[in-house]
Amino acid sequence: MNWNIVLLALGLMGLLGAAFGIVLSIADKKFYVETDARVEQVRAALAGANCGACGFAGCDALAAAIVAGEAKANACAPAGANGAGQIAEIMGVNVAVGDTLVARVRCHGAHDVVKPRYPYEGYQSCAMAASLAGGPKACRYSCLGFGDCERACAFGAIEMRDGIAKINPAKCMSCGQCVAACPRNVIALLATDDAAFVACQNHDAGKAARAACAKACIACGRCAKACISGAVTVQNLCAVVDQATCTRCGACVRTCPTGCIEGRIAKQ
């Protein structure tokens, strides 16, 4: 073995390594972009789920956008009022914090409540099932129960039970990803202090609605007649509660013959 050649090769490699190191060092200084310290502070105040509900590609991107003035301080819904307040303080701005929202399922269509239309054995996806003759459940407005919303939830707040989505309000961060994932528009973000709540969206005539689902709104109007504040109306064959005028008297909840209205009732 010619050791001179080996030593020469090692020497050349060392020189090349040192040269590359110097070039990289110069490039690092030349192209260095100073990062605003507020980006990390804002990032720490975000929810950290990278759910994408804000419209940006994760929390890092949102933090940079907030500091750059391209997004509002309350753009991260999962961070809640507390997170928005911290970010507003970091940015030195005022921020309006609205009602705390929570996802609600506007359907009671579990397997033992809604009637089946046909046996479905395809891919377990609500979007896929909805595209096949309107879905396997008799109610064309019902939750299909194949878990698209559950898979979209980054906070583990949703689970499928008996063919319908169940949301744990304590875990819900109001990101809205489940709302976007539902092909039937069954899930809505509503204020957590909602009183009466119509868990149905069936707009078919009463007889057809009841034939499809035992807990469907049949537009009988009893809830509207029982409501002393005028908060309940029947619109397009389905009851609707105006949360601004609801007094939580519970009359509509007690009166509904199918049990499709639910909510917290004020003590008498």
PDB file of C-alpha atoms in Angstrom:
ATOM      1  CA  MET A   1       0.000   0.000   0.000  1.00  0.00           C
ATOM      2  CA  ASN A   2       1.338   3.423  -0.948  1.00  0.00           C
ATOM      3  CA  TRP A   3       0.860   5.456   2.259  1.00  0.00           C
ATOM      4  CA  ASN A   4       1.845   8.667   0.545  1.00  0.00           C
ATOM      5  CA  ILE A   5      -1.181   8.399  -1.751  1.00  0.00           C
ATOM      6  CA  VAL A   6      -3.449   7.600   1.239  1.00  0.00           C
ATOM      7  CA  LEU A   7      -2.152  10.570   3.222  1.00  0.00           C
ATOM      8  CA  LEU A   8      -2.500  12.823   0.187  1.00  0.00           C
ATOM      9  CA  ALA A   9      -6.123  11.722  -0.304  1.00  0.00           C
ATOM     10  CA  LEU A  10      -6.912  12.307   3.373  1.00  0.00           C
ATOM     11  CA  GLY A  11      -5.291  15.711   3.217  1.00  0.00           C
ATOM     12  CA  LEU A  12      -7.292  16.674   0.134  1.00  0.00           C
ATOM     13  CA  MET A  13     -10.522  15.527   1.816  1.00  0.00           C
ATOM     14  CA  GLY A  14      -9.676  17.598   4.881  1.00  0.00           C
ATOM     15  CA  LEU A  15      -8.997  20.662   2.755  1.00  0.00           C
ATOM     16  CA  LEU A  16     -12.235  20.197   0.822  1.00  0.00           C
ATOM     17  CA  GLY A  17     -14.173  19.804   4.094  1.00  0.00           C
ATOM     18  CA  ALA A  18     -12.676  22.986   5.487  1.00  0.00           C
ATOM     19  CA  ALA A  19     -13.390  24.865   2.249  1.00  0.00           C
ATOM     20  CA  PHE A  20     -17.032  23.733   2.222  1.00  0.00           C
ATOM     21  CA  GLY A  21     -17.355  24.704   5.898  1.00  0.00           C
ATOM     22  CA  ILE A  22     -16.064  28.212   5.179  1.00  0.00           C
ATOM     23  CA  VAL A  23     -18.433  28.596   2.197  1.00  0.00           C
ATOM     24  CA  LEU A  24     -21.430  27.437   4.226  1.00  0.00           C
ATOM     25  CA  SER A  25     -20.525  29.761   7.084  1.00  0.00           C
ATOM     26  CA  ILE A  26     -20.325  32.728   4.721  1.00  0.00           C
ATOM     27  CA  ALA A  27     -23.612  31.739   3.049  1.00  0.00           C
ATOM     28  CA  ASP A  28     -25.325  31.365   6.422  1.00  0.00           C
ATOM     29  CA  LYS A  29     -24.330  34.899   7.399  1.00  0.00           C
ATOM     30  CA  LYS A  30     -25.099  36.362   3.996  1.00  0.00           C
ATOM     31  CA  PHE A  31     -28.556  34.836   3.631  1.00  0.00           C
ATOM     32  CA  TYR A  32     -29.544  34.891   7.295  1.00  0.00           C
ATOM     33  CA  VAL A  33     -33.103  36.088   7.834  1.00  0.00           C
ATOM     34  CA  GLU A  34     -33.750  37.429  11.292  1.00  0.00           C
ATOM     35  CA  THR A  35     -36.798  35.816  12.899  1.00  0.00           C
ATOM     36  CA  ASP A  36     -39.187  37.959  14.868  1.00  0.00           C
ATOM     37  CA  ALA A  37     -39.131  36.716  18.473  1.00  0.00           C
ATOM     38  CA  ARG A  38     -42.895  37.161  18.608  1.00  0.00           C
ATOM     39  CA  VAL A  39     -43.403  34.247  16.214  1.00  0.00           C
ATOM     40  CA  GLU A  40     -42.316  31.744  18.853  1.00  0.00           C
ATOM     41  CA  GLN A  41     -44.369  33.517  21.514  1.00  0.00           C
ATOM     42  CA  VAL A  42     -47.487  33.448  19.352  1.00  0.00           C
ATOM     43  CA  ARG A  43     -46.817  29.828  18.393  1.00  0.00           C
ATOM     44  CA  ALA A  44     -46.782  28.876  22.087  1.00  0.00           C
ATOM     45  CA  ALA A  45     -50.219  30.458  22.582  1.00  0.00           C
ATOM     46  CA  LEU A  46     -51.820  28.492  19.739  1.00  0.00           C
ATOM     47  CA  ALA A  47     -53.608  25.188  20.279  1.00  0.00           C
ATOM     48  CA  GLY A  48     -50.785  23.211  18.697  1.00  0.00           C
ATOM     49  CA  ALA A  49     -52.973  20.689  16.909  1.00  0.00           C
ATOM     50  CA  ASN A  50     -52.001  21.691  13.362  1.00  0.00           C
ATOM     51  CA  CYS A  51     -55.632  21.086  12.456  1.00  0.00           C
ATOM     52  CA  GLY A  52     -55.659  23.593   9.576  1.00  0.00           C
ATOM     53  CA  ALA A  53     -58.985  25.132  10.609  1.00  0.00           C
ATOM     54  CA  CYS A  54     -57.409  28.604  10.375  1.00  0.00           C
ATOM     55  CA  GLY A  55     -56.727  28.141   6.673  1.00  0.00           C
ATOM     56  CA  PHE A  56     -52.940  27.989   7.075  1.00  0.00           C
ATOM     57  CA  ALA A  57     -50.627  24.992   6.791  1.00  0.00           C
ATOM     58  CA  GLY A  58     -50.316  24.353  10.503  1.00  0.00           C
ATOM     59  CA  CYS A  59     -49.589  26.358  13.634  1.00  0.00           C
ATOM     60  CA  ASP A  60     -46.110  27.512  12.558  1.00  0.00           C
ATOM     61  CA  ALA A  61     -47.529  29.075   9.412  1.00  0.00           C
ATOM     62  CA  LEU A  62     -50.349  30.736  11.344  1.00  0.00           C
ATOM     63  CA  ALA A  63     -47.964  32.174  13.930  1.00  0.00           C
ATOM     64  CA  ALA A  64     -45.833  33.704  11.189  1.00  0.00           C
ATOM     65  CA  ALA A  65     -48.949  35.066   9.465  1.00  0.00           C
ATOM     66  CA  ILE A  66     -50.240  36.680  12.676  1.00  0.00           C
ATOM     67  CA  VAL A  67     -46.914  38.406  13.312  1.00  0.00           C
ATOM     68  CA  ALA A  68     -46.803  39.518   9.669  1.00  0.00           C
ATOM     69  CA  GLY A  69     -50.288  41.012   9.988  1.00  0.00           C
ATOM     70  CA  GLU A  70     -51.776  38.501   7.544  1.00  0.00           C
ATOM     71  CA  ALA A  71     -54.049  36.820  10.113  1.00  0.00           C
ATOM     72  CA  LYS A  72     -56.031  38.011  13.110  1.00  0.00           C
ATOM     73  CA  ALA A  73     -55.017  37.361  16.697  1.00  0.00           C
ATOM     74  CA  ASN A  74     -58.123  35.207  17.214  1.00  0.00           C
ATOM     75  CA  ALA A  75     -57.630  33.157  14.040  1.00  0.00           C
ATOM     76  CA  CYS A  76     -57.030  29.963  16.037  1.00  0.00           C
ATOM     77  CA  ALA A  77     -60.458  28.864  17.242  1.00  0.00           C
ATOM     78  CA  PRO A  78     -59.102  25.890  19.245  1.00  0.00           C
ATOM     79  CA  ALA A  79     -56.917  28.272  21.267  1.00  0.00           C
ATOM     80  CA  GLY A  80     -60.100  29.817  22.617  1.00  0.00           C
ATOM     81  CA  ALA A  81     -60.521  33.166  24.324  1.00  0.00           C
ATOM     82  CA  ASN A  82     -57.494  32.589  26.528  1.00  0.00           C
ATOM     83  CA  GLY A  83     -55.162  31.959  23.598  1.00  0.00           C
ATOM     84  CA  ALA A  84     -56.584  34.868  21.624  1.00  0.00           C
ATOM     85  CA  GLY A  85     -56.051  37.134  24.615  1.00  0.00           C
ATOM     86  CA  GLN A  86     -52.422  36.047  24.999  1.00  0.00           C
ATOM     87  CA  ILE A  87     -51.741  36.610  21.305  1.00  0.00           C
ATOM     88  CA  ALA A  88     -53.438  40.005  21.370  1.00  0.00           C
ATOM     89  CA  GLU A  89     -51.186  41.011  24.272  1.00  0.00           C
ATOM     90  CA  ILE A  90     -48.076  39.824  22.431  1.00  0.00           C
ATOM     91  CA  MET A  91     -49.084  41.730  19.296  1.00  0.00           C
ATOM     92  CA  GLY A  92     -50.256  44.790  21.198  1.00  0.00           C
ATOM     93  CA  VAL A  93     -53.729  44.773  19.665  1.00  0.00           C
ATOM     94  CA  ASN A  94     -57.289  44.494  20.832  1.00  0.00           C
ATOM     95  CA  VAL A  95     -59.274  41.426  19.894  1.00  0.00           C
ATOM     96  CA  ALA A  96     -62.972  40.754  20.051  1.00  0.00           C
ATOM     97  CA  VAL A  97     -63.728  37.384  21.611  1.00  0.00           C
ATOM     98  CA  GLY A  98     -67.138  35.999  20.748  1.00  0.00           C
ATOM     99  CA  ASP A  99     -69.183  33.241  22.305  1.00  0.00           C
ATOM    100  CA  THR A 100     -67.437  29.958  22.950  1.00  0.00           C
ATOM    101  CA  LEU A 101     -68.654  27.504  20.354  1.00  0.00           C
ATOM    102  CA  VAL A 102     -69.030  23.747  20.424  1.00  0.00           C
ATOM    103  CA  ALA A 103     -69.886  21.269  17.683  1.00  0.00           C
ATOM    104  CA  ARG A 104     -73.387  19.810  17.898  1.00  0.00           C
ATOM    105  CA  VAL A 105     -74.888  16.914  15.935  1.00  0.00           C
ATOM    106  CA  ARG A 106     -78.246  17.919  14.487  1.00  0.00           C
ATOM    107  CA  CYS A 107     -79.565  14.378  14.281  1.00  0.00           C
ATOM    108  CA  HIS A 108     -80.843  11.550  16.473  1.00  0.00           C
ATOM    109  CA  GLY A 109     -80.565   8.969  13.708  1.00  0.00           C
ATOM    110  CA  ALA A 110     -78.922   6.023  15.478  1.00  0.00           C
ATOM    111  CA  HIS A 111     -79.492   2.521  14.096  1.00  0.00           C
ATOM    112  CA  ASP A 112     -82.461   1.880  16.379  1.00  0.00           C
ATOM    113  CA  VAL A 113     -84.053   5.242  15.558  1.00  0.00           C
ATOM    114  CA  VAL A 114     -83.788   5.725  11.812  1.00  0.00           C
ATOM    115  CA  LYS A 115     -84.898   3.058   9.356  1.00  0.00           C
ATOM    116  CA  PRO A 116     -82.464   1.526   6.848  1.00  0.00           C
ATOM    117  CA  ARG A 117     -82.926   1.863   3.107  1.00  0.00           C
ATOM    118  CA  TYR A 118     -80.494  -0.802   1.957  1.00  0.00           C
ATOM    119  CA  PRO A 119     -77.507  -2.748   3.367  1.00  0.00           C
ATOM    120  CA  TYR A 120     -74.282  -0.861   2.774  1.00  0.00           C
ATOM    121  CA  GLU A 121     -71.051  -2.831   2.560  1.00  0.00           C
ATOM    122  CA  GLY A 122     -68.829  -0.335   0.788  1.00  0.00           C
ATOM    123  CA  TYR A 123     -65.958   1.821   1.956  1.00  0.00           C
ATOM    124  CA  GLN A 124     -66.650   3.203   5.432  1.00  0.00           C
ATOM    125  CA  SER A 125     -66.989   6.844   4.464  1.00  0.00           C
ATOM    126  CA  CYS A 126     -69.954   9.168   4.831  1.00  0.00           C
ATOM    127  CA  ALA A 127     -69.038  11.011   1.644  1.00  0.00           C
ATOM    128  CA  MET A 128     -68.866   7.746  -0.281  1.00  0.00           C
ATOM    129  CA  ALA A 129     -72.100   6.377   1.189  1.00  0.00           C
ATOM    130  CA  ALA A 130     -73.965   9.639   0.523  1.00  0.00           C
ATOM    131  CA  SER A 131     -73.041   9.422  -3.152  1.00  0.00           C
ATOM    132  CA  LEU A 132     -74.729   6.029  -3.525  1.00  0.00           C
ATOM    133  CA  ALA A 133     -78.449   6.634  -4.011  1.00  0.00           C
ATOM    134  CA  GLY A 134     -78.495   9.131  -1.175  1.00  0.00           C
ATOM    135  CA  GLY A 135     -77.096   6.844   1.487  1.00  0.00           C
ATOM    136  CA  PRO A 136     -78.222   3.674   3.293  1.00  0.00           C
ATOM    137  CA  LYS A 137     -80.492   5.393   5.836  1.00  0.00           C
ATOM    138  CA  ALA A 138     -84.134   6.156   5.098  1.00  0.00           C
ATOM    139  CA  CYS A 139     -83.771   9.765   6.256  1.00  0.00           C
ATOM    140  CA  ARG A 140     -81.881  11.692   3.605  1.00  0.00           C
ATOM    141  CA  TYR A 141     -80.920  14.319   6.176  1.00  0.00           C
ATOM    142  CA  SER A 142     -79.479  11.957   8.775  1.00  0.00           C
ATOM    143  CA  CYS A 143     -75.973  11.373  10.101  1.00  0.00           C
ATOM    144  CA  LEU A 144     -74.576   8.455   8.113  1.00  0.00           C
ATOM    145  CA  GLY A 145     -72.301   7.353  10.937  1.00  0.00           C
ATOM    146  CA  PHE A 146     -69.231   6.223   9.012  1.00  0.00           C
ATOM    147  CA  GLY A 147     -66.837   8.518  10.851  1.00  0.00           C
ATOM    148  CA  ASP A 148     -65.622  11.160   8.412  1.00  0.00           C
ATOM    149  CA  CYS A 149     -66.005  13.731  11.194  1.00  0.00           C
ATOM    150  CA  GLU A 150     -64.292  11.483  13.714  1.00  0.00           C
ATOM    151  CA  ARG A 151     -61.268  11.130  11.458  1.00  0.00           C
ATOM    152  CA  ALA A 152     -61.196  14.877  10.828  1.00  0.00           C
ATOM    153  CA  CYS A 153     -61.182  15.756  14.545  1.00  0.00           C
ATOM    154  CA  ALA A 154     -57.634  16.337  15.793  1.00  0.00           C
ATOM    155  CA  PHE A 155     -58.772  16.475  19.417  1.00  0.00           C
ATOM    156  CA  GLY A 156     -60.484  13.096  19.829  1.00  0.00           C
ATOM    157  CA  ALA A 157     -63.813  14.750  20.623  1.00  0.00           C
ATOM    158  CA  ILE A 158     -65.920  12.561  18.321  1.00  0.00           C
ATOM    159  CA  GLU A 159     -66.753   8.877  18.332  1.00  0.00           C
ATOM    160  CA  MET A 160     -69.240   6.753  16.438  1.00  0.00           C
ATOM    161  CA  ARG A 161     -71.846   4.975  18.542  1.00  0.00           C
ATOM    162  CA  ASP A 162     -74.773   3.006  17.145  1.00  0.00           C
ATOM    163  CA  GLY A 163     -74.358   4.538  13.711  1.00  0.00           C
ATOM    164  CA  ILE A 164     -74.273   8.189  14.743  1.00  0.00           C
ATOM    165  CA  ALA A 165     -71.618  10.731  15.719  1.00  0.00           C
ATOM    166  CA  LYS A 166     -71.344  11.596  19.405  1.00  0.00           C
ATOM    167  CA  ILE A 167     -69.408  14.717  20.394  1.00  0.00           C
ATOM    168  CA  ASN A 168     -67.778  15.235  23.769  1.00  0.00           C
ATOM    169  CA  PRO A 169     -68.199  18.992  24.385  1.00  0.00           C
ATOM    170  CA  ALA A 170     -65.405  18.962  26.960  1.00  0.00           C
ATOM    171  CA  LYS A 171     -62.918  17.931  24.257  1.00  0.00           C
ATOM    172  CA  CYS A 172     -64.349  19.976  21.392  1.00  0.00           C
ATOM    173  CA  MET A 173     -62.082  22.878  20.440  1.00  0.00           C
ATOM    174  CA  SER A 174     -64.521  24.394  17.911  1.00  0.00           C
ATOM    175  CA  CYS A 175     -62.048  24.078  15.037  1.00  0.00           C
ATOM    176  CA  GLY A 176     -64.861  23.304  12.592  1.00  0.00           C
ATOM    177  CA  GLN A 177     -63.072  20.464  10.812  1.00  0.00           C
ATOM    178  CA  CYS A 178     -65.943  18.088  11.564  1.00  0.00           C
ATOM    179  CA  VAL A 179     -68.401  20.579  10.086  1.00  0.00           C
ATOM    180  CA  ALA A 180     -66.390  20.679   6.858  1.00  0.00           C
ATOM    181  CA  ALA A 181     -66.035  16.885   6.753  1.00  0.00           C
ATOM    182  CA  CYS A 182     -69.754  16.082   7.035  1.00  0.00           C
ATOM    183  CA  PRO A 183     -71.366  15.638   3.590  1.00  0.00           C
ATOM    184  CA  ARG A 184     -74.856  16.042   5.068  1.00  0.00           C
ATOM    185  CA  ASN A 185     -74.203  19.295   6.960  1.00  0.00           C
ATOM    186  CA  VAL A 186     -75.392  17.521  10.099  1.00  0.00           C
ATOM    187  CA  ILE A 187     -72.843  19.143  12.433  1.00  0.00           C
ATOM    188  CA  ALA A 188     -72.940  22.817  13.374  1.00  0.00           C
ATOM    189  CA  LEU A 189     -70.902  25.045  15.667  1.00  0.00           C
ATOM    190  CA  LEU A 190     -73.233  26.568  18.236  1.00  0.00           C
ATOM    191  CA  ALA A 191     -72.726  28.636  21.362  1.00  0.00           C
ATOM    192  CA  THR A 192     -72.107  26.498  24.428  1.00  0.00           C
ATOM    193  CA  ASP A 193     -74.868  28.255  26.317  1.00  0.00           C
ATOM    194  CA  ASP A 194     -77.479  27.140  23.796  1.00  0.00           C
ATOM    195  CA  ALA A 195     -80.740  26.301  25.505  1.00  0.00           C
ATOM    196  CA  ALA A 196     -83.261  24.513  23.327  1.00  0.00           C
ATOM    197  CA  PHE A 197     -81.710  22.792  20.329  1.00  0.00           C
ATOM    198  CA  VAL A 198     -83.504  21.006  17.489  1.00  0.00           C
ATOM    199  CA  ALA A 199     -81.459  17.887  16.763  1.00  0.00           C
ATOM    200  CA  CYS A 200     -83.078  17.304  13.399  1.00  0.00           C
ATOM    201  CA  GLN A 201     -82.888  18.747   9.902  1.00  0.00           C
ATOM    202  CA  ASN A 202     -85.598  16.719   8.192  1.00  0.00           C
ATOM    203  CA  HIS A 203     -87.587  18.942   5.853  1.00  0.00           C
ATOM    204  CA  ASP A 204     -89.980  16.279   4.600  1.00  0.00           C
ATOM    205  CA  ALA A 205     -93.675  16.364   5.420  1.00  0.00           C
ATOM    206  CA  GLY A 206     -94.580  14.990   8.862  1.00  0.00           C
ATOM    207  CA  LYS A 207     -95.789  11.568   7.727  1.00  0.00           C
ATOM    208  CA  ALA A 208     -92.747  10.935   5.524  1.00  0.00           C
ATOM    209  CA  ALA A 209     -90.356  12.242   8.170  1.00  0.00           C
ATOM    210  CA  ARG A 210     -91.817  10.003  10.888  1.00  0.00           C
ATOM    211  CA  ALA A 211     -91.801   7.000   8.557  1.00  0.00           C
ATOM    212  CA  ALA A 212     -88.045   7.437   8.095  1.00  0.00           C
ATOM    213  CA  CYS A 213     -87.050   8.286  11.670  1.00  0.00           C
ATOM    214  CA  ALA A 214     -88.768   7.853  15.026  1.00  0.00           C
ATOM    215  CA  LYS A 215     -87.244  11.098  16.340  1.00  0.00           C
ATOM    216  CA  ALA A 216     -87.691  13.299  13.294  1.00  0.00           C
ATOM    217  CA  CYS A 217     -89.277  16.730  13.520  1.00  0.00           C
ATOM    218  CA  ILE A 218     -92.767  16.365  12.024  1.00  0.00           C
ATOM    219  CA  ALA A 219     -93.468  20.113  11.863  1.00  0.00           C
ATOM    220  CA  CYS A 220     -96.510  19.757  14.094  1.00  0.00           C
ATOM    221  CA  GLY A 221     -95.952  23.216  15.566  1.00  0.00           C
ATOM    222  CA  ARG A 222     -96.588  22.217  19.187  1.00  0.00           C
ATOM    223  CA  CYS A 223     -93.198  23.561  20.246  1.00  0.00           C
ATOM    224  CA  ALA A 224     -93.933  26.933  18.644  1.00  0.00           C
ATOM    225  CA  LYS A 225     -97.309  27.146  20.379  1.00  0.00           C
ATOM    226  CA  ALA A 226     -95.792  26.208  23.744  1.00  0.00           C
ATOM    227  CA  CYS A 227     -92.970  28.780  23.539  1.00  0.00           C
ATOM    228  CA  ILE A 228     -94.028  31.872  25.480  1.00  0.00           C
ATOM    229  CA  SER A 229     -91.145  33.977  24.146  1.00  0.00           C
ATOM    230  CA  GLY A 230     -91.748  33.261  20.471  1.00  0.00           C
ATOM    231  CA  ALA A 231     -88.265  31.787  20.101  1.00  0.00           C
ATOM    232  CA  VAL A 232     -89.476  28.668  18.292  1.00  0.00           C
ATOM    233  CA  THR A 233     -90.794  28.719  14.753  1.00  0.00           C
ATOM    234  CA  VAL A 234     -91.368  26.099  12.073  1.00  0.00           C
ATOM    235  CA  GLN A 235     -89.467  26.876   8.895  1.00  0.00           C
ATOM    236  CA  ASN A 236     -89.556  24.685   5.821  1.00  0.00           C
ATOM    237  CA  LEU A 237     -91.223  21.858   7.761  1.00  0.00           C
ATOM    238  CA  CYS A 238     -88.652  21.826  10.565  1.00  0.00           C
ATOM    239  CA  ALA A 239     -88.573  23.571  13.952  1.00  0.00           C
ATOM    240  CA  VAL A 240     -85.945  26.259  14.550  1.00  0.00           C
ATOM    241  CA  VAL A 241     -84.986  27.901  17.849  1.00  0.00           C
ATOM    242  CA  ASP A 242     -83.817  31.513  17.993  1.00  0.00           C
ATOM    243  CA  GLN A 243     -81.127  31.408  20.665  1.00  0.00           C
ATOM    244  CA  ALA A 244     -81.266  35.164  21.213  1.00  0.00           C
ATOM    245  CA  THR A 245     -84.851  35.037  22.491  1.00  0.00           C
ATOM    246  CA  CYS A 246     -84.924  31.568  24.064  1.00  0.00           C
ATOM    247  CA  THR A 247     -85.577  31.818  27.813  1.00  0.00           C
ATOM    248  CA  ARG A 248     -84.731  28.191  28.612  1.00  0.00           C
ATOM    249  CA  CYS A 249     -88.206  27.568  29.954  1.00  0.00           C
ATOM    250  CA  GLY A 250     -88.089  24.051  28.496  1.00  0.00           C
ATOM    251  CA  ALA A 251     -91.653  24.114  27.188  1.00  0.00           C
ATOM    252  CA  CYS A 252     -90.616  23.072  23.681  1.00  0.00           C
ATOM    253  CA  VAL A 253     -88.432  20.248  25.001  1.00  0.00           C
ATOM    254  CA  ARG A 254     -91.287  18.868  27.085  1.00  0.00           C
ATOM    255  CA  THR A 255     -93.902  19.362  24.352  1.00  0.00           C
ATOM    256  CA  CYS A 256     -92.116  17.815  21.355  1.00  0.00           C
ATOM    257  CA  PRO A 257     -93.928  14.521  20.606  1.00  0.00           C
ATOM    258  CA  THR A 258     -90.896  12.895  18.957  1.00  0.00           C
ATOM    259  CA  GLY A 259     -88.232  14.092  21.398  1.00  0.00           C
ATOM    260  CA  CYS A 260     -86.143  15.769  18.722  1.00  0.00           C
ATOM    261  CA  ILE A 261     -85.628  18.931  20.790  1.00  0.00           C
ATOM    262  CA  GLU A 262     -83.045  18.888  23.529  1.00  0.00           C
ATOM    263  CA  GLY A 263     -81.300  21.413  25.713  1.00  0.00           C
ATOM    264  CA  ARG A 264     -80.558  22.609  29.195  1.00  0.00           C
ATOM    265  CA  ILE A 265     -83.698  23.781  30.932  1.00  0.00           C
ATOM    266  CA  ALA A 266     -83.743  26.540  33.533  1.00  0.00           C
ATOM    267  CA  LYS A 267     -85.018  25.578  36.939  1.00  0.00           C
ATOM    268  CA  GLN A 268     -88.540  26.770  37.600  1.00  0.00           C
TER     269      GLN A 268
END
